[in-house]
Amino acid sequence: QCPWGAPNKTSISCSLADVMSEQLAKELQLEEENAAFPEVVAVAEGPFITGENIDTSSDLMLAQMLQMEFDREYDAQLRREEKKINGDSKVSISFENYRKVHPYDSDSSEDEVDWQDTRHDPYRADKPTTTPRRGFVGKGKDITTKHDEVVCGRKNTARMENFAPEFQVGDGIGMDLKLSNQVFNALKQHAYSEERRSARLHEKKEHSTAEKAVDPKTRLLLYKMVNAGTLETITGCISTGKESVVFHAYGGKSATEDKVIPPECAIKVFKTTLNEFKNRDKYIKDDYRFKDRFSKLNPRKIIRMWAEKEMHNLTRMQNAGIPCPEVVILKKHVLVMSFIGQDQVPAPKLKDVTLSSEDMKKAYYQVLNMMQQLYKECKLVHADLSEYNMLWHDGKVWLIDVSQSVEPTHPHGLEFLFRDCRNVSQFFQKGGVAEALNERELFNAVSGLNITADNEVDFLEEIEALEKTNEDHVQNHGKKLSMFSSDGDPPIYDE
């Protein structure tokens, strides 16, 4: 025999009785249905397939059984389509209205149908009772009014669906929850508060500056400065305060030859949040330079005036030779100045630096000289002078933060000057400077007003009287008294 020869084919003999067997045909049909509809296996094993104890003599019974089988197959197809469309989504759709569950079907499909496929509300009672127009149901001891604790509790639980989507109320499905009126009202008030707070945070993020950040409008101004070549790059935040945020930047090239941009710049961005400016309008509303433009109805313009006011004050100080930042450019509420420091490291504040006795004494006389120059030559009062607004750099004291500075003719200018003298005197006296004058002596040395008073209360009363005299002159003559004589010496007030 040849090993490569074709094998002998053994044919399976099948009798004619097996071919004509009805039982074999039903088994083949059952296998095909199981392969085509795997989810309907339990349903397909009903009496219609087996044919046991079924009276098939009635045409009506056969029609009902055929219709039942068709409805089962149709429902199985709908379930497959519904599962395919919904997937793992939390929000699902239901084809419950399109199903055809035959009334003669003895098998229950409740286990196969999820509660989401029904019209049942899990937050309500299984048999909800409607309250009639008269407001109560039942009689005698079984009476139930619309104020019933159980009824109100279920209604309150159902009302939680009306809260904002971002307010999480939990998952109470499958539980008969009953919220009391007190709990529901507290949740409702909290939901409204959270919704308003979310709106405020969004408004603040979009239209105002925040800590170490800027709003889109301010960011656009900075981008324009970089694109114009005024600034080469902005490195980061170096200081934050109540009213402004300061960034460090490297200077670029100026469009004009007469203007030289320093290598390192400080960008002072005044915060557009209005909370910090509610009590600071007194520094600007009585300043004659901005009095006509001041308006409480438009507080955002006040913030721009703060930046403009600091630019003018710094320009005066720079012309007088007082060590202070040099103004580079002003754009709305963004002020670019020269950087006091080196290599992105800002100069320390006077309160943070440890000086020797000689340097402390030197710093005191520098501050005294600058206060006199500021008053006589610049015609300004710092109004917020302290060790927090003075920097120590290259062996000198530098003045910063002069946005609130006013002229001595301001209705409260002398009061601000006395407050500055108190801060300076206390700081240097604590620093061990024996030559440091007290606040009253320093006030007379700076202003030249020979006010003699035995105590601080009488001293302040004389200051207020001088300010009142100047204010009365403004109301009577429409202009302020000249507090500076032609030779630059401070005037002497007469009774």
Coordinates of C-alpha atoms in Angstrom, one line a residue:
Q1 CA 0.0 0.0 0.0
C2 CA 1.2 3.5 -0.9
P3 CA 1.6 5.7 2.2
W4 CA 0.7 8.7 0.2
G5 CA -2.5 7.2 -1.0
A6 CA -5.9 8.8 -0.2
P7 CA -7.5 7.6 3.0
N8 CA -10.6 5.6 2.8
K9 CA -13.7 7.7 3.5
T10 CA -16.1 6.1 5.9
S11 CA -19.6 7.3 5.3
I12 CA -21.9 7.5 8.3
S13 CA -25.1 5.7 7.6
C14 CA -28.3 7.4 8.5
S15 CA -31.6 5.7 8.4
L16 CA -34.7 7.2 6.8
A17 CA -36.4 7.1 10.2
D18 CA -33.7 9.4 11.7
V19 CA -34.1 11.8 8.8
M20 CA -37.9 12.0 9.3
S21 CA -37.7 12.2 13.0
E22 CA -39.5 15.2 14.4
Q23 CA -37.6 15.1 17.7
L24 CA -34.3 15.4 15.8
A25 CA -35.7 18.4 13.9
K26 CA -36.7 20.1 17.1
E27 CA -33.2 19.6 18.6
L28 CA -31.6 21.1 15.6
Q29 CA -33.9 24.0 15.7
L30 CA -33.1 24.5 19.4
E31 CA -29.4 24.5 18.7
E32 CA -29.8 27.2 16.0
E33 CA -31.9 29.4 18.3
N34 CA -29.4 29.0 21.1
A35 CA -26.6 30.1 18.8
A36 CA -28.6 33.1 17.4
F37 CA -30.3 34.2 20.7
P38 CA -28.1 33.3 23.6
E39 CA -30.0 35.6 26.1
V40 CA -33.3 33.8 25.4
V41 CA -32.1 30.3 26.4
A42 CA -34.3 30.3 29.6
V43 CA -37.3 31.5 27.6
A44 CA -36.8 29.1 24.8
E45 CA -37.0 26.1 27.1
G46 CA -40.7 26.7 27.6
P47 CA -43.4 24.2 26.8
F48 CA -43.8 25.6 23.3
I49 CA -40.4 24.1 22.3
T50 CA -40.7 20.8 24.2
G51 CA -44.3 20.2 23.2
E52 CA -45.0 18.3 26.4
N53 CA -48.6 18.3 27.6
I54 CA -49.7 21.0 25.1
D55 CA -52.9 20.8 23.3
T56 CA -52.2 21.7 19.7
S57 CA -55.6 20.9 18.3
S58 CA -56.8 24.5 18.8
D59 CA -55.7 27.1 16.2
L60 CA -56.1 29.9 18.7
M61 CA -53.7 28.3 21.1
L62 CA -51.1 27.8 18.3
A63 CA -51.5 31.5 17.3
Q64 CA -51.0 32.7 20.8
M65 CA -47.9 30.6 21.3
L66 CA -46.4 31.8 18.0
Q67 CA -47.2 35.4 18.9
M68 CA -45.6 34.9 22.4
E69 CA -42.4 33.5 20.9
F70 CA -42.2 36.4 18.4
D71 CA -42.7 38.9 21.3
R72 CA -39.9 37.3 23.3
E73 CA -37.5 37.5 20.4
Y74 CA -38.5 41.1 19.7
D75 CA -37.9 42.0 23.4
A76 CA -34.6 40.3 23.4
Q77 CA -33.5 42.3 20.4
L78 CA -34.6 45.5 22.1
R79 CA -32.5 44.7 25.2
R80 CA -29.4 44.1 23.1
E81 CA -29.9 47.4 21.3
E82 CA -30.5 49.2 24.5
K83 CA -27.4 47.7 26.1
K84 CA -25.3 48.6 23.1
I85 CA -26.4 52.2 23.0
N86 CA -26.1 52.9 26.8
G87 CA -22.9 51.1 27.5
D88 CA -21.4 52.4 30.7
S89 CA -23.0 55.8 30.6
K90 CA -24.6 57.1 33.7
V91 CA -27.4 58.6 31.7
S92 CA -29.2 55.8 29.9
I93 CA -32.2 55.5 27.6
S94 CA -35.0 53.0 27.8
F95 CA -37.0 51.1 25.1
E96 CA -39.6 50.1 27.6
N97 CA -42.4 51.7 25.7
Y98 CA -41.6 49.7 22.6
R99 CA -41.6 46.3 24.2
K100 CA -44.3 43.7 23.6
V101 CA -44.7 41.5 26.6
H102 CA -47.6 39.2 25.7
P103 CA -50.4 39.0 28.3
Y104 CA -50.4 35.2 28.0
D105 CA -46.7 35.0 28.9
S106 CA -46.5 33.1 32.2
D107 CA -42.8 33.9 32.8
S108 CA -42.1 37.1 34.7
S109 CA -39.5 39.5 33.3
E110 CA -39.2 41.7 36.4
D111 CA -35.8 40.3 37.2
E112 CA -34.5 41.1 33.8
V113 CA -35.7 44.8 33.9
D114 CA -33.8 47.4 35.8
W115 CA -35.7 50.1 37.7
Q116 CA -34.4 52.6 35.2
D117 CA -36.5 50.8 32.5
T118 CA -39.7 51.6 34.4
R119 CA -41.7 54.7 35.2
H120 CA -41.3 54.1 38.9
D121 CA -39.9 56.9 41.0
P122 CA -37.7 55.5 43.7
Y123 CA -38.1 58.6 45.9
R124 CA -41.8 58.2 46.2
A125 CA -43.9 55.6 48.0
D126 CA -44.8 52.4 46.2
K127 CA -48.4 53.5 46.2
P128 CA -48.5 57.3 46.3
T129 CA -51.6 58.7 47.6
T130 CA -52.8 62.1 46.2
T131 CA -53.9 64.7 48.8
P132 CA -57.4 65.8 47.9
R133 CA -58.4 69.5 47.5
R134 CA -59.8 69.5 51.0
G135 CA -56.2 68.9 52.3
F136 CA -56.7 65.5 54.1
V137 CA -57.6 61.9 53.5
G138 CA -59.1 59.3 55.8
K139 CA -61.3 59.5 58.8
G140 CA -60.9 59.5 62.5
K141 CA -57.6 58.1 63.7
D142 CA -56.5 57.3 60.2
I143 CA -56.7 60.8 58.9
T144 CA -53.7 62.1 56.9
T145 CA -53.2 65.7 56.1
K146 CA -50.8 67.4 53.7
H147 CA -48.7 68.3 56.7
D148 CA -48.1 64.7 57.6
E149 CA -44.5 64.1 58.5
V150 CA -44.1 61.1 56.2
V151 CA -45.7 62.8 53.2
C152 CA -43.7 66.0 53.7
G153 CA -40.5 64.0 54.2
R154 CA -40.9 62.2 50.9
K155 CA -41.8 65.4 49.0
N156 CA -38.7 67.1 50.4
T157 CA -36.6 64.2 49.3
A158 CA -38.1 64.4 45.8
R159 CA -37.5 68.2 45.7
M160 CA -33.7 67.7 46.0
E161 CA -33.6 66.9 42.3
N162 CA -34.3 70.7 41.7
F163 CA -30.9 71.6 43.2
A164 CA -28.0 72.7 41.0
P165 CA -26.3 69.8 39.2
E166 CA -22.9 70.6 40.9
F167 CA -24.5 70.2 44.3
Q168 CA -24.2 66.6 45.3
V169 CA -27.2 65.3 47.2
G170 CA -26.1 61.6 47.4
D171 CA -27.8 58.5 46.0
G172 CA -31.0 57.6 47.9
I173 CA -32.3 55.2 45.3
G174 CA -33.9 52.2 46.8
M175 CA -34.3 53.9 50.2
D176 CA -37.5 55.4 51.5
L177 CA -35.9 58.7 52.6
K178 CA -37.9 61.3 54.6
L179 CA -36.3 64.7 55.0
S180 CA -37.7 67.0 57.6
N181 CA -38.5 70.6 56.7
Q182 CA -35.6 71.8 58.9
V183 CA -33.0 69.6 57.1
F184 CA -34.4 70.4 53.7
N185 CA -34.4 74.1 54.2
A186 CA -30.8 74.0 55.5
L187 CA -29.8 72.0 52.4
K188 CA -31.7 74.4 50.1
Q189 CA -30.0 77.5 51.6
H190 CA -26.6 75.8 51.4
A191 CA -27.2 74.9 47.8
Y192 CA -28.1 78.5 46.9
S193 CA -25.1 79.8 48.8
E194 CA -22.7 77.4 47.0
E195 CA -24.2 78.4 43.7
R196 CA -23.7 82.2 44.4
R197 CA -20.2 81.5 45.7
S198 CA -19.3 79.6 42.6
A199 CA -20.5 82.5 40.5
R200 CA -18.5 85.0 42.5
L201 CA -15.3 82.9 42.2
H202 CA -15.8 82.7 38.4
E203 CA -16.3 86.5 38.2
K204 CA -13.3 87.1 40.4
K205 CA -11.2 84.7 38.2
E206 CA -12.2 86.3 34.9
H207 CA -12.3 90.0 35.8
S208 CA -9.9 90.6 38.6
T209 CA -6.4 89.8 39.8
A210 CA -5.7 87.3 42.5
E211 CA -2.8 86.3 44.6
K212 CA 0.3 85.8 42.4
A213 CA -1.9 85.8 39.3
V214 CA -3.4 88.3 36.8
D215 CA -6.6 88.4 34.9
P216 CA -6.8 88.0 31.1
K217 CA -6.9 91.8 30.5
T218 CA -3.8 92.4 32.5
R219 CA -2.1 89.4 30.9
L220 CA -2.8 90.9 27.5
L221 CA -1.1 94.2 28.6
L222 CA 2.0 92.3 29.6
Y223 CA 2.0 90.4 26.3
K224 CA 1.9 93.6 24.4
M225 CA 4.8 95.0 26.4
V226 CA 6.9 91.9 25.6
N227 CA 5.9 92.0 21.9
A228 CA 6.7 95.7 21.6
G229 CA 10.2 95.0 22.9
T230 CA 9.8 97.1 26.1
L231 CA 10.3 94.0 28.2
E232 CA 12.4 91.0 27.1
T233 CA 10.9 88.4 29.5
I234 CA 8.9 88.3 32.7
T235 CA 10.5 85.9 35.2
G236 CA 8.0 85.7 38.0
C237 CA 6.4 87.2 41.1
I238 CA 8.7 88.7 43.7
S239 CA 6.2 90.4 46.1
T240 CA 2.5 90.5 47.0
G241 CA 0.6 93.1 49.0
K242 CA -2.9 94.2 49.8
E243 CA -3.2 96.4 46.8
S244 CA -0.7 95.1 44.2
V245 CA 1.4 92.3 42.9
V246 CA 5.0 92.9 41.8
F247 CA 6.7 90.9 39.1
H248 CA 10.3 90.8 38.0
A249 CA 11.2 91.3 34.3
Y250 CA 14.3 91.9 32.1
G251 CA 14.2 95.1 30.2
G252 CA 14.3 95.3 26.4
K253 CA 14.9 98.1 24.0
S254 CA 13.1 101.4 23.9
A255 CA 11.5 102.8 20.8
T256 CA 12.9 106.2 21.5
E257 CA 16.6 107.0 22.1
D258 CA 16.0 109.4 24.9
K259 CA 14.3 106.8 27.0
V260 CA 16.7 104.1 28.4
I261 CA 15.1 101.0 29.8
P262 CA 17.0 99.5 32.8
P263 CA 18.4 95.9 32.5
E264 CA 16.0 94.7 35.3
C265 CA 12.5 96.0 35.8
A266 CA 9.8 95.6 38.4
I267 CA 6.2 95.4 37.2
K268 CA 3.6 96.6 39.7
V269 CA 0.2 95.3 38.9
F270 CA -2.5 97.0 41.0
K271 CA -5.2 94.5 42.0
T272 CA -8.5 95.1 40.4
T273 CA -10.3 93.6 43.4
L274 CA -12.2 96.5 45.0
N275 CA -12.2 95.2 48.6
E276 CA -8.8 96.8 49.5
F277 CA -9.8 100.2 48.1
K278 CA -13.0 100.8 50.1
N279 CA -11.3 102.8 52.8
R280 CA -8.4 104.3 50.8
D281 CA -10.4 106.8 48.7
K282 CA -9.5 109.5 51.3
Y283 CA -6.0 109.6 49.8
I284 CA -7.2 110.6 46.4
K285 CA -10.6 112.2 46.5
D286 CA -9.2 115.4 48.1
D287 CA -6.1 115.5 46.0
Y288 CA -6.6 118.5 43.6
R289 CA -4.8 116.6 40.8
F290 CA -7.5 113.9 40.7
K291 CA -10.4 115.6 42.5
D292 CA -12.3 116.3 39.3
R293 CA -11.8 112.8 37.9
F294 CA -12.7 111.0 41.2
S295 CA -16.0 109.2 41.2
K296 CA -17.3 106.5 43.5
L297 CA -19.6 105.3 40.8
N298 CA -16.7 103.9 38.8
P299 CA -14.3 102.4 41.3
R300 CA -12.2 100.6 38.6
K301 CA -11.1 104.0 37.3
I302 CA -9.9 104.7 40.9
I303 CA -7.5 101.8 40.6
R304 CA -6.0 103.3 37.4
M305 CA -5.7 106.6 39.2
W306 CA -3.7 104.9 41.9
A307 CA -1.2 103.8 39.3
E308 CA -1.1 107.2 37.7
K309 CA -0.7 108.9 41.0
E310 CA 2.3 106.7 41.9
M311 CA 3.9 107.5 38.6
H312 CA 3.6 111.3 39.2
N313 CA 4.9 111.0 42.7
L314 CA 7.9 108.9 41.7
T315 CA 8.7 111.4 38.9
R316 CA 8.7 114.2 41.5
M317 CA 11.0 112.2 43.8
Q318 CA 13.3 111.3 41.0
N319 CA 13.7 114.9 39.9
A320 CA 14.5 115.9 43.5
G321 CA 17.3 113.2 43.7
I322 CA 15.5 111.0 46.2
P323 CA 16.5 107.3 45.9
C324 CA 13.4 105.6 44.4
P325 CA 12.5 103.4 41.5
E326 CA 12.6 105.0 38.1
V327 CA 9.4 105.0 36.1
V328 CA 9.6 103.2 32.7
I329 CA 6.1 103.0 31.4
L330 CA 2.5 103.1 32.6
K331 CA -0.4 101.1 31.0
K332 CA -3.7 101.5 32.7
H333 CA -3.2 99.7 36.1
V334 CA 0.2 98.3 35.2
L335 CA 3.3 100.4 36.2
V336 CA 6.8 99.3 35.1
M337 CA 9.7 100.7 37.1
S338 CA 13.4 100.0 37.6
F339 CA 14.2 97.0 39.8
I340 CA 15.8 97.7 43.2
G341 CA 18.1 94.7 43.6
Q342 CA 20.3 92.5 41.5
D343 CA 20.0 89.2 39.6
Q344 CA 16.2 88.8 40.4
V345 CA 16.9 89.2 44.1
P346 CA 15.0 92.2 45.5
A347 CA 16.7 94.5 48.0
P348 CA 15.6 93.7 51.6
K349 CA 13.2 95.9 53.5
L350 CA 14.6 97.9 56.3
K351 CA 12.8 95.8 58.8
D352 CA 14.3 92.6 57.5
V353 CA 18.0 93.7 57.3
T354 CA 20.4 93.6 60.3
L355 CA 22.5 96.8 60.3
S356 CA 25.4 97.8 62.5
S357 CA 25.1 100.8 64.8
E358 CA 26.9 103.0 62.3
D359 CA 24.8 101.9 59.4
M360 CA 21.6 102.3 61.4
K361 CA 22.7 105.9 62.3
K362 CA 23.5 106.5 58.7
A363 CA 20.1 105.2 57.6
Y364 CA 18.3 107.4 60.1
Y365 CA 19.9 110.6 58.8
Q366 CA 19.2 109.5 55.2
V367 CA 15.5 109.0 56.1
L368 CA 15.4 112.4 57.9
N369 CA 17.0 114.1 54.8
M370 CA 14.6 112.3 52.4
M371 CA 11.5 113.3 54.5
Q372 CA 12.6 117.0 54.4
Q373 CA 13.3 116.8 50.7
L374 CA 10.0 115.1 50.1
Y375 CA 8.2 117.8 52.0
K376 CA 10.0 120.9 50.8
E377 CA 11.1 120.1 47.2
C378 CA 8.6 117.5 46.1
K379 CA 5.7 119.0 48.1
L380 CA 4.7 115.5 49.2
V381 CA 3.9 113.6 52.3
H382 CA 4.5 109.8 52.0
A383 CA 1.4 109.0 54.2
D384 CA 2.5 105.4 54.7
L385 CA 6.2 105.7 55.6
S386 CA 7.6 102.9 57.7
E387 CA 10.3 100.2 57.8
Y388 CA 8.0 98.2 55.5
N389 CA 8.2 100.7 52.6
M390 CA 12.0 101.4 52.8
L391 CA 14.6 99.2 51.1
W392 CA 18.3 99.0 51.9
H393 CA 20.4 98.7 48.8
D394 CA 24.0 99.7 48.0
G395 CA 24.4 101.3 51.4
K396 CA 21.4 103.6 50.9
V397 CA 17.7 103.8 51.9
W398 CA 15.3 103.7 49.0
L399 CA 11.6 104.8 49.2
I400 CA 8.9 102.7 47.5
D401 CA 5.1 102.5 47.5
V402 CA 4.1 106.2 47.1
S403 CA 0.7 105.6 45.5
Q404 CA -1.0 107.0 48.6
S405 CA 1.3 110.0 48.9
V406 CA -0.5 113.4 49.1
E407 CA 0.5 117.0 49.2
P408 CA 0.8 118.9 52.5
T409 CA -2.2 121.0 51.4
H410 CA -4.4 117.9 51.6
P411 CA -7.1 118.1 54.3
H412 CA -5.4 115.4 56.2
G413 CA -1.8 115.9 54.9
L414 CA -0.3 117.0 58.3
E415 CA -2.0 114.1 60.1
F416 CA -0.4 111.7 57.7
L417 CA 3.0 113.4 58.2
F418 CA 2.7 113.1 62.0
R419 CA 1.9 109.4 61.5
D420 CA 5.0 108.9 59.3
C421 CA 7.1 110.7 61.9
R422 CA 5.8 108.4 64.6
N423 CA 6.6 105.2 62.7
V424 CA 10.1 106.4 61.8
S425 CA 10.9 107.6 65.3
Q426 CA 9.8 104.4 66.9
F427 CA 11.7 102.2 64.5
F428 CA 15.1 104.0 64.9
Q429 CA 14.7 104.4 68.6
K430 CA 14.2 100.7 68.9
G431 CA 17.1 100.2 66.6
G432 CA 19.5 101.9 69.1
V433 CA 19.9 105.3 67.4
A434 CA 20.4 107.7 70.4
E435 CA 20.1 110.7 68.1
A436 CA 16.7 109.8 66.9
L437 CA 14.1 112.5 67.6
N438 CA 10.7 111.8 69.0
E439 CA 7.6 112.1 66.7
R440 CA 6.8 115.7 67.7
E441 CA 10.4 116.9 67.3
L442 CA 10.7 115.1 64.0
F443 CA 7.4 116.6 62.7
N444 CA 8.7 120.1 63.4
A445 CA 12.1 119.3 61.9
V446 CA 10.5 118.1 58.7
S447 CA 7.6 120.5 58.3
G448 CA 9.2 123.6 59.9
L449 CA 6.0 124.3 61.8
N450 CA 7.0 125.3 65.3
I451 CA 4.2 123.6 67.1
T452 CA 4.7 123.7 70.8
A453 CA 2.6 121.3 72.9
D454 CA 3.3 119.5 76.1
N455 CA 1.5 116.3 75.1
E456 CA 0.5 114.4 72.0
V457 CA -3.2 115.3 72.3
D458 CA -2.6 119.0 72.2
F459 CA -0.1 118.6 69.4
L460 CA -2.7 116.8 67.3
E461 CA -5.3 119.5 68.1
E462 CA -3.0 122.2 66.7
I463 CA -2.4 120.1 63.6
E464 CA -6.2 119.7 63.0
A465 CA -6.6 123.5 63.6
L466 CA -4.1 124.2 60.9
E467 CA -5.8 121.8 58.5
K468 CA -9.2 123.4 59.3
T469 CA -7.8 126.9 58.6
N470 CA -6.5 125.7 55.2
E471 CA -9.8 124.0 54.4
D472 CA -11.8 127.2 55.3
H473 CA -9.6 129.2 53.0
V474 CA -10.4 126.8 50.1
Q475 CA -14.1 127.2 50.7
N476 CA -14.0 131.0 50.9
H477 CA -11.4 131.7 48.1
G478 CA -11.5 128.5 46.0
K479 CA -7.8 127.8 46.2
K480 CA -5.4 126.4 48.8
L481 CA -3.0 128.4 50.9
S482 CA 0.6 128.3 49.6
M483 CA 2.3 126.3 52.3
F484 CA 5.7 127.0 50.7
S485 CA 7.4 130.4 50.6
S486 CA 9.6 131.4 47.7
D487 CA 12.8 130.4 49.3
G488 CA 11.5 126.9 49.9
D489 CA 11.3 127.1 53.7
P490 CA 8.1 125.7 55.3
P491 CA 5.6 128.5 56.4
I492 CA 4.8 129.5 59.9
Y493 CA 1.1 129.4 60.7
D494 CA -0.4 132.3 62.7
E495 CA -3.4 132.1 64.9

